[in-house]
């Protein structure tokens, strides 16, 4: 199973985790996507050669993974502050 929560740092240090329900973005070929920083992240970190805006990969079982990860974080008595959709739009047309 893939993690749904990713620990943060840098400019997102006010948050403990990001939650991205998708990889990719349907808006990537629009005006929004033309200047989107997420394209560079997809190329640099994931080494994904697909054209930004041409794909959306849904994280399967995200709700179940979230529940498990939430329980693990709470067991450690840590706060949880989530930044939603740092590299994808949270409301894609496929919804």
N, CA, C and O atoms as a GROMACS GRO file, in nm:
protein
  380
    1UNK      N    1   0.084  -0.119   0.000
    1UNK     CA    2   0.000   0.000   0.000
    1UNK      C    3   0.088   0.124   0.000
    1UNK      O    4   0.194   0.128   0.063
    2UNK      N    5   0.042   0.225  -0.071
    2UNK     CA    6   0.115   0.351  -0.076
    2UNK      C    7   0.069   0.442   0.036
    2UNK      O    8  -0.048   0.443   0.075
    3UNK      N    9   0.164   0.517   0.086
    3UNK     CA   10   0.132   0.615   0.189
    3UNK      C   11   0.050   0.728   0.128
    3UNK      O   12   0.074   0.768   0.014
    4UNK      N   13  -0.046   0.776   0.202
    4UNK     CA   14  -0.125   0.890   0.156
    4UNK      C   15  -0.074   1.019   0.220
    4UNK      O   16  -0.094   1.128   0.166
    5UNK      N   17  -0.007   1.006   0.334
    5UNK     CA   18   0.050   1.122   0.404
    5UNK      C   19   0.201   1.126   0.382
    5UNK      O   20   0.269   1.025   0.392
    6UNK      N   21   0.251   1.246   0.352
    6UNK     CA   22   0.394   1.265   0.331
    6UNK      C   23   0.444   1.369   0.430
    6UNK      O   24   0.389   1.479   0.435
    7UNK      N   25   0.547   1.338   0.509
    7UNK     CA   26   0.602   1.439   0.601
    7UNK      C   27   0.650   1.562   0.524
    7UNK      O   28   0.700   1.551   0.412
    8UNK      N   29   0.634   1.678   0.584
    8UNK     CA   30   0.670   1.803   0.518
    8UNK      C   31   0.800   1.861   0.572
    8UNK      O   32   0.860   1.808   0.666
    9UNK      N   33   0.840   1.969   0.512
    9UNK     CA   34   0.957   2.045   0.554
    9UNK      C   35   0.963   2.171   0.469
    9UNK      O   36   0.871   2.198   0.392
   10UNK      N   37   1.069   2.246   0.483
   10UNK     CA   38   1.086   2.366   0.401
   10UNK      C   39   0.973   2.465   0.420
   10UNK      O   40   0.933   2.495   0.532
   11UNK      N   41   0.922   2.517   0.308
   11UNK     CA   42   0.818   2.621   0.315
   11UNK      C   43   0.686   2.569   0.370
   11UNK      O   44   0.596   2.648   0.400
   12UNK      N   45   0.672   2.439   0.384
   12UNK     CA   46   0.550   2.381   0.442
   12UNK      C   47   0.572   2.338   0.587
   12UNK      O   48   0.495   2.256   0.639
   13UNK      N   49   0.673   2.391   0.651
   13UNK     CA   50   0.707   2.347   0.787
   13UNK      C   51   0.600   2.378   0.891
   13UNK      O   52   0.604   2.323   1.002
   14UNK      N   53   0.504   2.464   0.859
   14UNK     CA   54   0.394   2.490   0.952
   14UNK      C   55   0.297   2.371   0.957
   14UNK      O   56   0.211   2.363   1.044
   15UNK      N   57   0.313   2.280   0.863
   15UNK     CA   58   0.229   2.160   0.855
   15UNK      C   59   0.315   2.038   0.883
   15UNK      O   60   0.436   2.041   0.864
   16UNK      N   61   0.252   1.931   0.930
   16UNK     CA   62   0.328   1.808   0.957
   16UNK      C   63   0.331   1.716   0.835
   16UNK      O   64   0.426   1.640   0.817
   17UNK      N   65   0.226   1.721   0.753
   17UNK     CA   66   0.215   1.630   0.639
   17UNK      C   67   0.141   1.696   0.523
   17UNK      O   68   0.065   1.791   0.542
   18UNK      N   69   0.165   1.645   0.403
   18UNK     CA   70   0.081   1.678   0.289
   18UNK      C   71  -0.004   1.555   0.256
   18UNK      O   72   0.033   1.442   0.289
   19UNK      N   73  -0.116   1.579   0.193
   19UNK     CA   74  -0.203   1.471   0.148
   19UNK      C   75  -0.240   1.502   0.003
   19UNK      O   76  -0.308   1.601  -0.024
   20UNK      N   77  -0.195   1.418  -0.088
   20UNK     CA   78  -0.226   1.431  -0.229
   20UNK      C   79  -0.304   1.309  -0.273
   20UNK      O   80  -0.248   1.200  -0.282
   21UNK      N   81  -0.434   1.324  -0.301
   21UNK     CA   82  -0.515   1.209  -0.340
   21UNK      C   83  -0.483   1.158  -0.480
   21UNK      O   84  -0.521   1.046  -0.517
   22UNK      N   85  -0.412   1.239  -0.558
   22UNK     CA   86  -0.378   1.204  -0.696
   22UNK      C   87  -0.231   1.232  -0.722
   22UNK      O   88  -0.166   1.308  -0.649
   23UNK      N   89  -0.180   1.170  -0.827
   23UNK     CA   90  -0.052   1.207  -0.886
   23UNK      C   91  -0.086   1.252  -1.027
   23UNK      O   92  -0.147   1.177  -1.103
   24UNK      N   93  -0.047   1.372  -1.061
   24UNK     CA   94  -0.083   1.428  -1.190
   24UNK      C   95  -0.196   1.528  -1.174
   24UNK      O   96  -0.244   1.552  -1.064
   25UNK      N   97  -0.237   1.586  -1.287
   25UNK     CA   98  -0.341   1.688  -1.281
   25UNK      C   99  -0.405   1.705  -1.418
   25UNK      O  100  -0.336   1.720  -1.518
   26UNK      N  101  -0.536   1.701  -1.421
   26UNK     CA  102  -0.609   1.722  -1.546
   26UNK      C  103  -0.604   1.867  -1.592
   26UNK      O  104  -0.635   1.896  -1.708
   27UNK      N  105  -0.565   1.956  -1.505
   27UNK     CA  106  -0.563   2.098  -1.539
   27UNK      C  107  -0.427   2.141  -1.594
   27UNK      O  108  -0.405   2.259  -1.621
   28UNK      N  109  -0.337   2.047  -1.611
   28UNK     CA  110  -0.201   2.077  -1.653
   28UNK      C  111  -0.188   2.138  -1.791
   28UNK      O  112  -0.090   2.206  -1.819
   29UNK      N  113  -0.284   2.114  -1.878
   29UNK     CA  114  -0.279   2.172  -2.012
   29UNK      C  115  -0.358   2.302  -2.021
   29UNK      O  116  -0.372   2.359  -2.130
   30UNK      N  117  -0.410   2.349  -1.910
   30UNK     CA  118  -0.485   2.474  -1.908
   30UNK      C  119  -0.392   2.589  -1.871
   30UNK      O  120  -0.272   2.568  -1.850
   31UNK      N  121  -0.445   2.709  -1.862
   31UNK     CA  122  -0.365   2.825  -1.820
   31UNK      C  123  -0.305   2.800  -1.683
   31UNK      O  124  -0.190   2.836  -1.657
   32UNK      N  125  -0.383   2.739  -1.595
   32UNK     CA  126  -0.336   2.707  -1.461
   32UNK      C  127  -0.210   2.620  -1.467
   32UNK      O  128  -0.112   2.647  -1.398
   33UNK      N  129  -0.213   2.517  -1.549
   33UNK     CA  130  -0.102   2.423  -1.557
   33UNK      C  131   0.021   2.477  -1.626
   33UNK      O  132   0.132   2.427  -1.604
   34UNK      N  133   0.004   2.578  -1.708
   34UNK     CA  134   0.117   2.634  -1.783
   34UNK      C  135   0.226   2.685  -1.690
   34UNK      O  136   0.344   2.673  -1.721
   35UNK      N  137   0.187   2.740  -1.577
   35UNK     CA  138   0.284   2.799  -1.484
   35UNK      C  139   0.292   2.721  -1.352
   35UNK      O  140   0.343   2.773  -1.253
   36UNK      N  141   0.244   2.599  -1.352
   36UNK     CA  142   0.235   2.521  -1.229
   36UNK      C  143   0.371   2.462  -1.190
   36UNK      O  144   0.438   2.400  -1.273
   37UNK      N  145   0.409   2.480  -1.065
   37UNK     CA  146   0.535   2.426  -1.014
   37UNK      C  147   0.533   2.274  -1.002
   37UNK      O  148   0.639   2.211  -0.999
   38UNK      N  149   0.415   2.215  -0.996
   38UNK     CA  150   0.406   2.070  -0.975
   38UNK      C  151   0.464   1.991  -1.092
   38UNK      O  152   0.512   1.880  -1.074
   39UNK      N  153   0.461   2.048  -1.212
   39UNK     CA  154   0.521   1.982  -1.327
   39UNK      C  155   0.669   1.957  -1.303
   39UNK      O  156   0.718   1.847  -1.330
   40UNK      N  157   0.740   2.056  -1.254
   40UNK     CA  158   0.884   2.040  -1.226
   40UNK      C  159   0.907   1.936  -1.119
   40UNK      O  160   1.004   1.860  -1.125
   41UNK      N  161   0.820   1.930  -1.021
   41UNK     CA  162   0.832   1.830  -0.915
   41UNK      C  163   0.813   1.690  -0.973
   41UNK      O  164   0.888   1.598  -0.939
   42UNK      N  165   0.715   1.673  -1.059
   42UNK     CA  166   0.690   1.542  -1.120
   42UNK      C  167   0.811   1.498  -1.202
   42UNK      O  168   0.848   1.380  -1.199
   43UNK      N  169   0.870   1.590  -1.274
   43UNK     CA  170   0.988   1.555  -1.355
   43UNK      C  171   1.110   1.529  -1.269
   43UNK      O  172   1.186   1.436  -1.295
   44UNK      N  173   1.130   1.611  -1.166
   44UNK     CA  174   1.251   1.602  -1.084
   44UNK      C  175   1.251   1.490  -0.983
   44UNK      O  176   1.350   1.418  -0.970
   45UNK      N  177   1.143   1.475  -0.911
   45UNK     CA  178   1.138   1.377  -0.803
   45UNK      C  179   1.093   1.241  -0.854
   45UNK      O  180   1.157   1.140  -0.825
   46UNK      N  181   0.986   1.238  -0.928
   46UNK     CA  182   0.929   1.109  -0.970
   46UNK      C  183   0.991   1.059  -1.100
   46UNK      O  184   0.973   0.943  -1.136
   47UNK      N  185   1.064   1.144  -1.169
   47UNK     CA  186   1.122   1.108  -1.298
   47UNK      C  187   1.014   1.059  -1.394
   47UNK      O  188   1.034   0.964  -1.470
   48UNK      N  189   0.899   1.125  -1.389
   48UNK     CA  190   0.785   1.087  -1.471
   48UNK      C  191   0.792   1.163  -1.603
   48UNK      O  192   0.784   1.286  -1.604
   49UNK      N  193   0.808   1.093  -1.712
   49UNK     CA  194   0.825   1.156  -1.842
   49UNK      C  195   0.693   1.189  -1.911
   49UNK      O  196   0.693   1.251  -2.018
   50UNK      N  197   0.581   1.148  -1.852
   50UNK     CA  198   0.453   1.179  -1.916
   50UNK      C  199   0.429   1.330  -1.915
   50UNK      O  200   0.473   1.400  -1.824
   51UNK      N  201   0.360   1.378  -2.016
   51UNK     CA  202   0.333   1.521  -2.027
   51UNK      C  203   0.237   1.564  -1.916
   51UNK      O  204   0.131   1.504  -1.896
   52UNK      N  205   0.277   1.668  -1.843
   52UNK     CA  206   0.195   1.719  -1.734
   52UNK      C  207   0.060   1.764  -1.789
   52UNK      O  208   0.054   1.840  -1.885
   53UNK      N  209  -0.046   1.717  -1.728
   53UNK     CA  210  -0.181   1.749  -1.773
   53UNK      C  211  -0.243   1.638  -1.854
   53UNK      O  212  -0.362   1.642  -1.884
   54UNK      N  213  -0.163   1.537  -1.889
   54UNK     CA  214  -0.215   1.427  -1.971
   54UNK      C  215  -0.254   1.305  -1.888
   54UNK      O  216  -0.303   1.206  -1.943
   55UNK      N  217  -0.233   1.311  -1.758
   55UNK     CA  218  -0.262   1.194  -1.675
   55UNK      C  219  -0.302   1.233  -1.534
   55UNK      O  220  -0.268   1.340  -1.484
   56UNK      N  221  -0.376   1.143  -1.473
   56UNK     CA  222  -0.409   1.150  -1.331
   56UNK      C  223  -0.407   1.007  -1.279
   56UNK      O  224  -0.481   0.922  -1.327
   57UNK      N  225  -0.321   0.982  -1.182
   57UNK     CA  226  -0.317   0.852  -1.116
   57UNK      C  227  -0.384   0.868  -0.980
   57UNK      O  228  -0.338   0.947  -0.897
   58UNK      N  229  -0.490   0.795  -0.958
   58UNK     CA  230  -0.563   0.801  -0.831
   58UNK      C  231  -0.492   0.711  -0.730
   58UNK      O  232  -0.458   0.597  -0.762
   59UNK      N  233  -0.471   0.761  -0.611
   59UNK     CA  234  -0.413   0.678  -0.505
   59UNK      C  235  -0.524   0.589  -0.450
   59UNK      O  236  -0.612   0.634  -0.378
   60UNK      N  237  -0.516   0.463  -0.487
   60UNK     CA  238  -0.617   0.365  -0.449
   60UNK      C  239  -0.612   0.339  -0.298
   60UNK      O  240  -0.504   0.335  -0.239
   61UNK      N  241  -0.728   0.323  -0.238
   61UNK     CA  242  -0.741   0.296  -0.094
   61UNK      C  243  -0.685   0.408  -0.008
   61UNK      O  244  -0.638   0.384   0.103
   62UNK      N  245  -0.690   0.529  -0.058
   62UNK     CA  246  -0.639   0.644   0.017
   62UNK      C  247  -0.706   0.661   0.152
   62UNK      O  248  -0.641   0.696   0.250
   63UNK      N  249  -0.836   0.637   0.157
   63UNK     CA  250  -0.909   0.652   0.284
   63UNK      C  251  -0.863   0.550   0.386
   63UNK      O  252  -0.846   0.582   0.504
   64UNK      N  253  -0.843   0.426   0.343
   64UNK     CA  254  -0.797   0.322   0.435
   64UNK      C  255  -0.654   0.351   0.481
   64UNK      O  256  -0.621   0.335   0.599
   65UNK      N  257  -0.569   0.392   0.387
   65UNK     CA  258  -0.431   0.425   0.423
   65UNK      C  259  -0.426   0.542   0.520
   65UNK      O  260  -0.346   0.542   0.614
   66UNK      N  261  -0.513   0.641   0.497
   66UNK     CA  262  -0.516   0.756   0.588
   66UNK      C  263  -0.552   0.712   0.730
   66UNK      O  264  -0.487   0.754   0.826
   67UNK      N  265  -0.653   0.629   0.742
   67UNK     CA  266  -0.695   0.582   0.876
   67UNK      C  267  -0.580   0.513   0.948
   67UNK      O  268  -0.558   0.538   1.067
   68UNK      N  269  -0.507   0.427   0.879
   68UNK     CA  270  -0.394   0.356   0.940
   68UNK      C  271  -0.284   0.454   0.981
   68UNK      O  272  -0.230   0.446   1.091
   69UNK      N  273  -0.250   0.545   0.890
   69UNK     CA  274  -0.143   0.640   0.919
   69UNK      C  275  -0.183   0.736   1.031
   69UNK      O  276  -0.100   0.772   1.114
   70UNK      N  277  -0.309   0.776   1.033
   70UNK     CA  278  -0.358   0.864   1.138
   70UNK      C  279  -0.343   0.798   1.275
   70UNK      O  280  -0.296   0.860   1.370
   71UNK      N  281  -0.383   0.673   1.284
   71UNK     CA  282  -0.372   0.598   1.410
   71UNK      C  283  -0.226   0.590   1.454
   71UNK      O  284  -0.195   0.610   1.571
   72UNK      N  285  -0.136   0.560   1.360
   72UNK     CA  286   0.007   0.551   1.394
   72UNK      C  287   0.062   0.684   1.445
   72UNK      O  288   0.139   0.686   1.541
   73UNK      N  289   0.022   0.793   1.382
   73UNK     CA  290   0.070   0.925   1.424
   73UNK      C  291   0.015   0.959   1.562
   73UNK      O  292   0.088   1.010   1.648
   74UNK      N  293  -0.111   0.930   1.585
   74UNK     CA  294  -0.172   0.961   1.714
   74UNK      C  295  -0.115   0.874   1.827
   74UNK      O  296  -0.108   0.919   1.941
   75UNK      N  297  -0.074   0.752   1.796
   75UNK     CA  298  -0.010   0.666   1.896
   75UNK      C  299   0.118   0.729   1.948
   75UNK      O  300   0.156   0.710   2.064
   76UNK      N  301   0.184   0.804   1.862
   76UNK     CA  302   0.309   0.871   1.900
   76UNK      C  303   0.283   1.005   1.967
   76UNK      O  304   0.376   1.079   1.999
   77UNK      N  305   0.155   1.035   1.989
   77UNK     CA  306   0.112   1.159   2.054
   77UNK      C  307   0.170   1.282   1.984
   77UNK      O  308   0.218   1.375   2.048
   78UNK      N  309   0.164   1.280   1.852
   78UNK     CA  310   0.213   1.392   1.772
   78UNK      C  311   0.094   1.466   1.712
   78UNK      O  312  -0.011   1.407   1.687
   79UNK      N  313   0.112   1.596   1.688
   79UNK     CA  314   0.006   1.672   1.622
   79UNK      C  315   0.000   1.632   1.474
   79UNK      O  316   0.096   1.579   1.419
   80UNK      N  317  -0.112   1.659   1.413
   80UNK     CA  318  -0.128   1.633   1.270
   80UNK      C  319  -0.189   1.756   1.206
   80UNK      O  320  -0.305   1.789   1.230
   81UNK      N  321  -0.111   1.824   1.124
   81UNK     CA  322  -0.157   1.941   1.050
   81UNK      C  323  -0.131   1.913   0.902
   81UNK      O  324  -0.016   1.908   0.858
   82UNK      N  325  -0.238   1.895   0.827
   82UNK     CA  326  -0.227   1.849   0.688
   82UNK      C  327  -0.245   1.964   0.590
   82UNK      O  328  -0.339   2.043   0.600
   83UNK      N  329  -0.153   1.973   0.495
   83UNK     CA  330  -0.163   2.064   0.381
   83UNK      C  331  -0.217   1.982   0.265
   83UNK      O  332  -0.151   1.890   0.217
   84UNK      N  333  -0.337   2.015   0.221
   84UNK     CA  334  -0.403   1.936   0.116
   84UNK      C  335  -0.352   1.973  -0.023
   84UNK      O  336  -0.340   2.090  -0.058
   85UNK      N  337  -0.323   1.871  -0.100
   85UNK     CA  338  -0.297   1.883  -0.244
   85UNK      C  339  -0.183   1.978  -0.278
   85UNK      O  340  -0.203   2.078  -0.347
   86UNK      N  341  -0.065   1.946  -0.231
   86UNK     CA  342   0.051   2.032  -0.259
   86UNK      C  343   0.100   2.018  -0.403
   86UNK      O  344   0.164   2.110  -0.454
   87UNK      N  345   0.071   1.907  -0.469
   87UNK     CA  346   0.116   1.889  -0.607
   87UNK      C  347   0.006   1.838  -0.701
   87UNK      O  348   0.035   1.778  -0.805
   88UNK      N  349  -0.117   1.862  -0.665
   88UNK     CA  350  -0.230   1.833  -0.753
   88UNK      C  351  -0.347   1.919  -0.709
   88UNK      O  352  -0.348   1.970  -0.597
   89UNK      N  353  -0.444   1.937  -0.795
   89UNK     CA  354  -0.562   2.012  -0.757
   89UNK      C  355  -0.653   1.920  -0.676
   89UNK      O  356  -0.670   1.804  -0.714
   90UNK      N  357  -0.713   1.968  -0.567
   90UNK     CA  358  -0.798   1.880  -0.487
   90UNK      C  359  -0.935   1.853  -0.550
   90UNK      O  360  -1.005   1.761  -0.507
   91UNK      N  361  -0.972   1.931  -0.650
   91UNK     CA  362  -1.104   1.914  -0.712
   91UNK      C  363  -1.089   1.896  -0.862
   91UNK      O  364  -1.117   1.988  -0.939
   92UNK      N  365  -1.046   1.781  -0.903
   92UNK     CA  366  -1.025   1.754  -1.045
   92UNK      C  367  -1.156   1.719  -1.114
   92UNK      O  368  -1.248   1.668  -1.049
   93UNK      N  369  -1.167   1.745  -1.244
   93UNK     CA  370  -1.290   1.713  -1.317
   93UNK      C  371  -1.332   1.567  -1.308
   93UNK      O  372  -1.451   1.538  -1.321
   94UNK      N  373  -1.239   1.473  -1.285
   94UNK     CA  374  -1.278   1.332  -1.277
   94UNK      C  375  -1.368   1.304  -1.158
   94UNK      O  376  -1.437   1.202  -1.155
   95UNK      N  377  -1.367   1.394  -1.058
   95UNK     CA  378  -1.455   1.376  -0.942
   95UNK      C  379  -1.597   1.396  -0.987
   95UNK      O  380  -1.690   1.386  -0.906
   0.00000   0.00000   0.00000
